[in-house]
PDB file of C-alpha atoms in Angstrom:
ATOM      1  CA  MET A 103      73.504  75.973  49.335  1.00 62.00           C
ATOM      2  CA  SER A 104      70.958  78.308  50.934  1.00 71.00           C
ATOM      3  CA  ALA A 105      67.823  79.356  49.044  1.00 77.00           C
ATOM      4  CA  PRO A 106      67.975  82.778  47.372  1.00 84.00           C
ATOM      5  CA  THR A 107      66.546  85.652  49.364  1.00 91.00           C
ATOM      6  CA  ALA A 108      63.559  87.695  48.225  1.00 90.00           C
ATOM      7  CA  ARG A 109      65.958  90.473  47.215  1.00 92.00           C
ATOM      8  CA  GLU A 110      68.067  88.084  45.143  1.00 94.00           C
ATOM      9  CA  ARG A 111      64.978  86.617  43.461  1.00 94.00           C
ATOM     10  CA  ALA A 112      63.601  90.065  42.676  1.00 95.00           C
ATOM     11  CA  TYR A 113      66.939  91.210  41.255  1.00 95.00           C
ATOM     12  CA  ALA A 114      67.414  88.114  39.094  1.00 95.00           C
ATOM     13  CA  GLU A 115      63.891  88.207  37.670  1.00 96.00           C
ATOM     14  CA  LEU A 116      63.825  91.950  37.011  1.00 96.00           C
ATOM     15  CA  LYS A 117      67.205  91.751  35.315  1.00 94.00           C
ATOM     16  CA  ARG A 118      66.062  88.821  33.191  1.00 94.00           C
ATOM     17  CA  ARG A 119      62.983  90.731  32.053  1.00 94.00           C
ATOM     18  CA  ILE A 120      65.069  93.769  31.147  1.00 94.00           C
ATOM     19  CA  LEU A 121      67.783  91.845  29.273  1.00 90.00           C
ATOM     20  CA  GLN A 122      65.213  89.820  27.350  1.00 89.00           C
ATOM     21  CA  ASN A 123      63.224  92.999  26.552  1.00 89.00           C
ATOM     22  CA  GLU A 124      60.164  91.708  28.385  1.00 93.00           C
ATOM     23  CA  ALA A 125      60.481  95.005  30.239  1.00 93.00           C
ATOM     24  CA  PRO A 126      61.307  97.064  27.135  1.00 90.00           C
ATOM     25  CA  PRO A 127      63.420 100.223  26.989  1.00 90.00           C
ATOM     26  CA  GLY A 128      61.445 103.268  28.058  1.00 91.00           C
ATOM     27  CA  SER A 129      58.899 101.334  30.115  1.00 95.00           C
ATOM     28  CA  GLN A 130      58.030 102.428  33.640  1.00 96.00           C
ATOM     29  CA  TYR A 131      56.743 100.414  36.595  1.00 96.00           C
ATOM     30  CA  LEU A 132      55.491 101.199  40.049  1.00 94.00           C
ATOM     31  CA  GLU A 133      57.203  99.340  42.878  1.00 93.00           C
ATOM     32  CA  SER A 134      53.864  98.037  44.090  1.00 94.00           C
ATOM     33  CA  ALA A 135      52.991  96.534  40.705  1.00 94.00           C
ATOM     34  CA  LEU A 136      56.391  94.867  40.402  1.00 95.00           C
ATOM     35  CA  ALA A 137      56.178  93.546  43.941  1.00 94.00           C
ATOM     36  CA  GLU A 138      52.817  91.964  43.181  1.00 95.00           C
ATOM     37  CA  SER A 139      54.019  90.379  39.944  1.00 94.00           C
ATOM     38  CA  LEU A 140      57.113  88.999  41.668  1.00 93.00           C
ATOM     39  CA  GLY A 141      55.303  87.795  44.764  1.00 93.00           C
ATOM     40  CA  VAL A 142      57.483  89.789  47.158  1.00 94.00           C
ATOM     41  CA  SER A 143      57.158  92.938  49.244  1.00 94.00           C
ATOM     42  CA  ARG A 144      58.198  96.358  47.989  1.00 93.00           C
ATOM     43  CA  THR A 145      61.476  96.389  49.921  1.00 94.00           C
ATOM     44  CA  PRO A 146      63.198  93.641  47.851  1.00 94.00           C
ATOM     45  CA  VAL A 147      62.002  95.360  44.667  1.00 95.00           C
ATOM     46  CA  ARG A 148      63.462  98.672  45.826  1.00 94.00           C
ATOM     47  CA  GLU A 149      66.776  97.018  46.746  1.00 95.00           C
ATOM     48  CA  ALA A 150      66.904  95.219  43.394  1.00 95.00           C
ATOM     49  CA  ALA A 151      66.167  98.487  41.573  1.00 95.00           C
ATOM     50  CA  ILE A 152      69.054 100.235  43.345  1.00 96.00           C
ATOM     51  CA  ARG A 153      71.401  97.487  42.187  1.00 94.00           C
ATOM     52  CA  LEU A 154      70.076  97.611  38.614  1.00 95.00           C
ATOM     53  CA  ALA A 155      70.445 101.404  38.585  1.00 95.00           C
ATOM     54  CA  LYS A 156      74.138 101.029  39.495  1.00 93.00           C
ATOM     55  CA  GLU A 157      74.475  98.669  36.521  1.00 90.00           C
ATOM     56  CA  GLY A 158      73.046 101.293  34.164  1.00 89.00           C
ATOM     57  CA  LEU A 159      69.838  99.432  33.329  1.00 92.00           C
ATOM     58  CA  VAL A 160      67.181 101.461  35.151  1.00 95.00           C
ATOM     59  CA  GLU A 161      66.578 104.829  36.712  1.00 96.00           C
ATOM     60  CA  ILE A 162      64.673 105.238  39.964  1.00 95.00           C
ATOM     61  CA  ARG A 163      62.217 108.126  39.776  1.00 93.00           C
ATOM     62  CA  PRO A 164      60.794 109.202  43.145  1.00 88.00           C
ATOM     63  CA  ARG A 165      56.995 108.872  43.239  1.00 85.00           C
ATOM     64  CA  HIS A 166      57.017 107.523  39.674  1.00 87.00           C
ATOM     65  CA  GLY A 167      58.663 104.133  40.134  1.00 92.00           C
ATOM     66  CA  ILE A 168      61.326 102.394  38.089  1.00 95.00           C
ATOM     67  CA  PHE A 169      62.155 103.536  34.552  1.00 96.00           C
ATOM     68  CA  VAL A 170      63.914 101.116  32.169  1.00 95.00           C
ATOM     69  CA  LEU A 171      66.582 103.170  30.459  1.00 92.00           C
ATOM     70  CA  PRO A 172      66.259 103.532  26.687  1.00 90.00           C
ATOM     71  CA  LEU A 173      68.687 102.174  24.121  1.00 88.00           C
ATOM     72  CA  SER A 174      70.544 104.375  21.678  1.00 92.00           C
ATOM     73  CA  ALA A 175      73.127 103.853  18.962  1.00 94.00           C
ATOM     74  CA  ARG A 176      75.434 106.342  20.694  1.00 93.00           C
ATOM     75  CA  ASP A 177      75.242 104.430  23.983  1.00 92.00           C
ATOM     76  CA  MET A 178      75.974 101.138  22.239  1.00 93.00           C
ATOM     77  CA  ALA A 179      78.924 102.632  20.358  1.00 95.00           C
ATOM     78  CA  GLU A 180      80.447 103.692  23.684  1.00 95.00           C
ATOM     79  CA  ILE A 181      79.662 100.351  25.315  1.00 94.00           C
ATOM     80  CA  TYR A 182      81.157  98.330  22.464  1.00 96.00           C
ATOM     81  CA  GLU A 183      84.257 100.490  22.480  1.00 97.00           C
ATOM     82  CA  LEU A 184      84.801  99.450  26.085  1.00 97.00           C
ATOM     83  CA  LEU A 185      83.867  95.804  25.470  1.00 97.00           C
ATOM     84  CA  THR A 186      86.331  95.709  22.585  1.00 97.00           C
ATOM     85  CA  GLU A 187      89.184  96.937  24.774  1.00 98.00           C
ATOM     86  CA  LEU A 188      88.306  94.681  27.700  1.00 98.00           C
ATOM     87  CA  GLU A 189      87.845  91.515  25.668  1.00 98.00           C
ATOM     88  CA  SER A 190      90.917  92.126  23.506  1.00 98.00           C
ATOM     89  CA  LEU A 191      92.980  92.451  26.675  1.00 98.00           C
ATOM     90  CA  ALA A 192      91.370  89.272  28.009  1.00 98.00           C
ATOM     91  CA  ALA A 193      92.217  87.417  24.792  1.00 98.00           C
ATOM     92  CA  ARG A 194      95.829  88.609  25.001  1.00 98.00           C
ATOM     93  CA  ARG A 195      96.138  87.504  28.622  1.00 98.00           C
ATOM     94  CA  VAL A 196      94.560  84.087  28.003  1.00 98.00           C
ATOM     95  CA  ALA A 197      96.839  83.360  25.043  1.00 98.00           C
ATOM     96  CA  ALA A 198      99.893  84.397  27.066  1.00 97.00           C
ATOM     97  CA  LEU A 199      98.920  81.776  29.651  1.00 96.00           C
ATOM     98  CA  LYS A 200      99.200  79.124  26.894  1.00 96.00           C
ATOM     99  CA  PRO A 201      95.952  77.334  27.789  1.00 97.00           C
ATOM    100  CA  GLY A 202      95.597  73.624  27.132  1.00 96.00           C
ATOM    101  CA  PRO A 203      92.590  71.526  26.066  1.00 96.00           C
ATOM    102  CA  ARG A 204      91.190  71.466  29.598  1.00 96.00           C
ATOM    103  CA  GLU A 205      91.159  75.250  29.905  1.00 96.00           C
ATOM    104  CA  LEU A 206      89.694  75.724  26.430  1.00 97.00           C
ATOM    105  CA  ALA A 207      87.046  73.001  26.723  1.00 97.00           C
ATOM    106  CA  GLU A 208      84.258  75.486  27.536  1.00 96.00           C
ATOM    107  CA  LEU A 209      85.114  77.637  24.508  1.00 97.00           C
ATOM    108  CA  GLU A 210      85.285  74.576  22.255  1.00 97.00           C
ATOM    109  CA  GLN A 211      81.889  73.384  23.473  1.00 97.00           C
ATOM    110  CA  ALA A 212      80.328  76.818  22.995  1.00 97.00           C
ATOM    111  CA  THR A 213      81.710  76.946  19.454  1.00 97.00           C
ATOM    112  CA  GLU A 214      80.218  73.551  18.643  1.00 96.00           C
ATOM    113  CA  GLU A 215      76.851  74.625  20.071  1.00 97.00           C
ATOM    114  CA  MET A 216      76.930  77.794  17.972  1.00 96.00           C
ATOM    115  CA  ALA A 217      77.577  75.753  14.837  1.00 96.00           C
ATOM    116  CA  ARG A 218      74.673  73.391  15.584  1.00 97.00           C
ATOM    117  CA  ALA A 219      72.306  76.251  16.378  1.00 96.00           C
ATOM    118  CA  LEU A 220      73.276  78.086  13.201  1.00 94.00           C
ATOM    119  CA  LYS A 221      72.682  74.949  11.135  1.00 94.00           C
ATOM    120  CA  ASP A 222      69.202  74.646  12.687  1.00 95.00           C
ATOM    121  CA  ASP A 223      68.502  78.366  12.206  1.00 94.00           C
ATOM    122  CA  ASP A 224      68.116  78.636  15.979  1.00 96.00           C
ATOM    123  CA  LEU A 225      69.275  82.216  16.516  1.00 94.00           C
ATOM    124  CA  GLU A 226      68.325  82.295  20.193  1.00 93.00           C
ATOM    125  CA  GLY A 227      70.378  79.142  20.763  1.00 96.00           C
ATOM    126  CA  TRP A 228      73.255  80.658  18.806  1.00 96.00           C
ATOM    127  CA  ALA A 229      73.113  83.856  20.873  1.00 94.00           C
ATOM    128  CA  ALA A 230      73.160  81.887  24.139  1.00 95.00           C
ATOM    129  CA  ALA A 231      76.194  79.851  23.038  1.00 97.00           C
ATOM    130  CA  ASP A 232      77.905  82.995  21.752  1.00 97.00           C
ATOM    131  CA  ALA A 233      77.420  84.639  25.150  1.00 95.00           C
ATOM    132  CA  ARG A 234      78.928  81.586  26.860  1.00 97.00           C
ATOM    133  CA  PHE A 235      81.953  81.818  24.561  1.00 98.00           C
ATOM    134  CA  HIS A 236      82.602  85.452  25.442  1.00 98.00           C
ATOM    135  CA  ASP A 237      81.948  84.880  29.146  1.00 97.00           C
ATOM    136  CA  GLY A 238      84.252  81.876  29.103  1.00 98.00           C
ATOM    137  CA  LEU A 239      87.040  83.823  27.425  1.00 98.00           C
ATOM    138  CA  VAL A 240      86.921  86.599  30.004  1.00 98.00           C
ATOM    139  CA  ALA A 241      86.661  84.091  32.862  1.00 97.00           C
ATOM    140  CA  LEU A 242      90.003  82.574  31.796  1.00 98.00           C
ATOM    141  CA  CYS A 243      91.938  85.844  31.855  1.00 97.00           C
ATOM    142  CA  GLY A 244      92.481  85.874  35.617  1.00 94.00           C
ATOM    143  CA  ASN A 245      91.802  89.593  36.133  1.00 97.00           C
ATOM    144  CA  ARG A 246      88.880  90.008  38.514  1.00 97.00           C
ATOM    145  CA  ARG A 247      88.386  93.719  37.932  1.00 97.00           C
ATOM    146  CA  LEU A 248      88.379  93.224  34.180  1.00 97.00           C
ATOM    147  CA  GLN A 249      85.742  90.521  34.636  1.00 97.00           C
ATOM    148  CA  GLU A 250      83.546  92.805  36.734  1.00 95.00           C
ATOM    149  CA  ALA A 251      83.760  95.696  34.264  1.00 95.00           C
ATOM    150  CA  TYR A 252      83.059  93.355  31.354  1.00 97.00           C
ATOM    151  CA  ALA A 253      79.960  91.930  33.075  1.00 94.00           C
ATOM    152  CA  THR A 254      78.471  95.408  33.525  1.00 91.00           C
ATOM    153  CA  TYR A 255      78.897  96.449  29.893  1.00 93.00           C
ATOM    154  CA  ARG A 256      77.910  93.019  28.594  1.00 94.00           C
ATOM    155  CA  ASP A 257      74.570  93.289  30.373  1.00 90.00           C
ATOM    156  CA  GLN A 258      73.996  96.799  29.044  1.00 89.00           C
ATOM    157  CA  ALA A 259      74.623  95.553  25.497  1.00 92.00           C
ATOM    158  CA  GLN A 260      72.502  92.416  25.863  1.00 89.00           C
ATOM    159  CA  ARG A 261      69.183  94.222  25.378  1.00 90.00           C
ATOM    160  CA  ALA A 262      70.329  95.656  22.044  1.00 91.00           C
ATOM    161  CA  ARG A 263      71.724  92.305  20.924  1.00 91.00           C
ATOM    162  CA  MET A 264      68.423  90.534  21.572  1.00 89.00           C
ATOM    163  CA  LEU A 265      66.365  93.370  20.064  1.00 89.00           C
ATOM    164  CA  THR A 266      68.291  93.153  16.779  1.00 92.00           C
ATOM    165  CA  LEU A 267      68.898  89.388  16.763  1.00 91.00           C
ATOM    166  CA  ARG A 268      66.642  88.674  13.773  1.00 91.00           C
ATOM    167  CA  LEU A 269      67.574  91.827  11.916  1.00 92.00           C
ATOM    168  CA  ARG A 270      71.222  90.865  11.496  1.00 91.00           C
ATOM    169  CA  PRO A 271      72.776  88.815   8.711  1.00 91.00           C
ATOM    170  CA  LYS A 272      73.329  85.170   9.584  1.00 91.00           C
ATOM    171  CA  PRO A 273      76.414  85.221  11.868  1.00 93.00           C
ATOM    172  CA  VAL A 274      78.712  83.190   9.608  1.00 93.00           C
ATOM    173  CA  GLN A 275      81.569  85.689   9.993  1.00 94.00           C
ATOM    174  CA  SER A 276      81.237  85.512  13.757  1.00 94.00           C
ATOM    175  CA  MET A 277      81.772  81.748  13.602  1.00 94.00           C
ATOM    176  CA  LYS A 278      84.947  82.266  11.561  1.00 95.00           C
ATOM    177  CA  ASP A 279      86.169  84.832  14.085  1.00 96.00           C
ATOM    178  CA  HIS A 280      85.673  82.451  16.997  1.00 97.00           C
ATOM    179  CA  ALA A 281      87.514  79.672  15.175  1.00 96.00           C
ATOM    180  CA  ALA A 282      90.445  81.997  14.408  1.00 97.00           C
ATOM    181  CA  LEU A 283      90.601  83.131  18.023  1.00 98.00           C
ATOM    182  CA  LEU A 284      90.649  79.556  19.292  1.00 97.00           C
ATOM    183  CA  LYS A 285      93.574  78.740  16.982  1.00 97.00           C
ATOM    184  CA  ALA A 286      95.514  81.757  18.289  1.00 98.00           C
ATOM    185  CA  LEU A 287      94.798  80.771  21.891  1.00 98.00           C
ATOM    186  CA  LYS A 288      95.981  77.207  21.268  1.00 97.00           C
ATOM    187  CA  ARG A 289      99.219  78.529  19.734  1.00 97.00           C
ATOM    188  CA  GLY A 290      99.717  80.867  22.668  1.00 97.00           C
ATOM    189  CA  ASP A 291      99.916  83.774  20.202  1.00 98.00           C
ATOM    190  CA  ALA A 292      98.896  86.736  22.337  1.00 98.00           C
ATOM    191  CA  GLU A 293      99.183  89.372  19.601  1.00 98.00           C
ATOM    192  CA  ALA A 294      97.125  87.364  17.096  1.00 98.00           C
ATOM    193  CA  ALA A 295      94.480  86.581  19.723  1.00 98.00           C
ATOM    194  CA  ALA A 296      94.096  90.242  20.702  1.00 98.00           C
ATOM    195  CA  SER A 297      94.030  91.439  17.094  1.00 97.00           C
ATOM    196  CA  CYS A 298      91.549  88.785  15.973  1.00 96.00           C
ATOM    197  CA  HIS A 299      89.168  89.483  18.808  1.00 97.00           C
ATOM    198  CA  ARG A 300      89.456  93.242  18.416  1.00 97.00           C
ATOM    199  CA  GLN A 301      88.365  92.991  14.775  1.00 97.00           C
ATOM    200  CA  HIS A 302      85.515  90.693  15.770  1.00 97.00           C
ATOM    201  CA  ARG A 303      84.184  93.075  18.396  1.00 97.00           C
ATOM    202  CA  GLU A 304      84.612  96.140  16.204  1.00 97.00           C
ATOM    203  CA  ARG A 305      82.574  94.503  13.434  1.00 96.00           C
ATOM    204  CA  ALA A 306      79.877  93.465  15.922  1.00 95.00           C
ATOM    205  CA  GLY A 307      79.704  96.933  17.430  1.00 95.00           C
ATOM    206  CA  LYS A 308      79.357  98.651  14.060  1.00 96.00           C
ATOM    207  CA  LEU A 309      76.648  96.237  12.947  1.00 95.00           C
ATOM    208  CA  LEU A 310      74.672  96.743  16.138  1.00 94.00           C
ATOM    209  CA  THR A 311      74.886 100.527  16.164  1.00 95.00           C
ATOM    210  CA  ASP A 312      73.970 100.717  12.475  1.00 95.00           C
ATOM    211  CA  LEU A 313      70.883  98.595  13.131  1.00 94.00           C
ATOM    212  CA  LEU A 314      69.833 100.766  16.065  1.00 94.00           C
ATOM    213  CA  ARG A 315      70.171 103.866  13.900  1.00 94.00           C
ATOM    214  CA  SER A 316      68.052 102.202  11.222  1.00 93.00           C
ATOM    215  CA  LEU A 317      65.383 101.709  13.898  1.00 89.00           C
ATOM    216  CA  GLY A 318      65.488 105.395  14.785  1.00 90.00           C
ATOM    217  CA  MET A 319      67.230 104.773  18.117  1.00 86.00           C
ATOM    218  CA  ASP A 320      69.902 107.428  17.766  1.00 78.00           C
TER     219      ASP A 320
END
């Protein structure tokens, strides 16, 4: 495997900073400053910024640099509406494929990791395992365009999820939802899988948007 290019490194690191809120919503950076912090020239930074702008994470402002787009409850409501539809369809498709233990191993492992993290009050660990569960579900559905659309909206929602991680109730209900979905997938019950996951995502979306409103991000 070849080493990542300067453009790929700049993109990956800038995206990481944005999704982890190290580059918080509303912040602005000059290309030259970012290039220096990343140890690359300005061209890879500019190319990375163009890609991030297409993903809805930044805005490029001529002569003013790169602006990290703000978060709002309205934006998250729209994003979660789309995530709900995409993931419910993915759940339906996966169940219809009647997956076996081998196909569901990644989801089972993620569920176990979530349970351990929750027991240890490790919310960051729980969030990482939760993300792997959702990514794994969509990866199994077999629809490449659905996967690409999901990835875009997932990344846009990630900043809000991490910002509110310690403001939410302990995610006990989320654990129950994942367990119920796994049972439906094992039965090959497409309708139950889609319905279960739709309710899960709708609850998550409402919780997140309510928290953003409580923070004045409306």
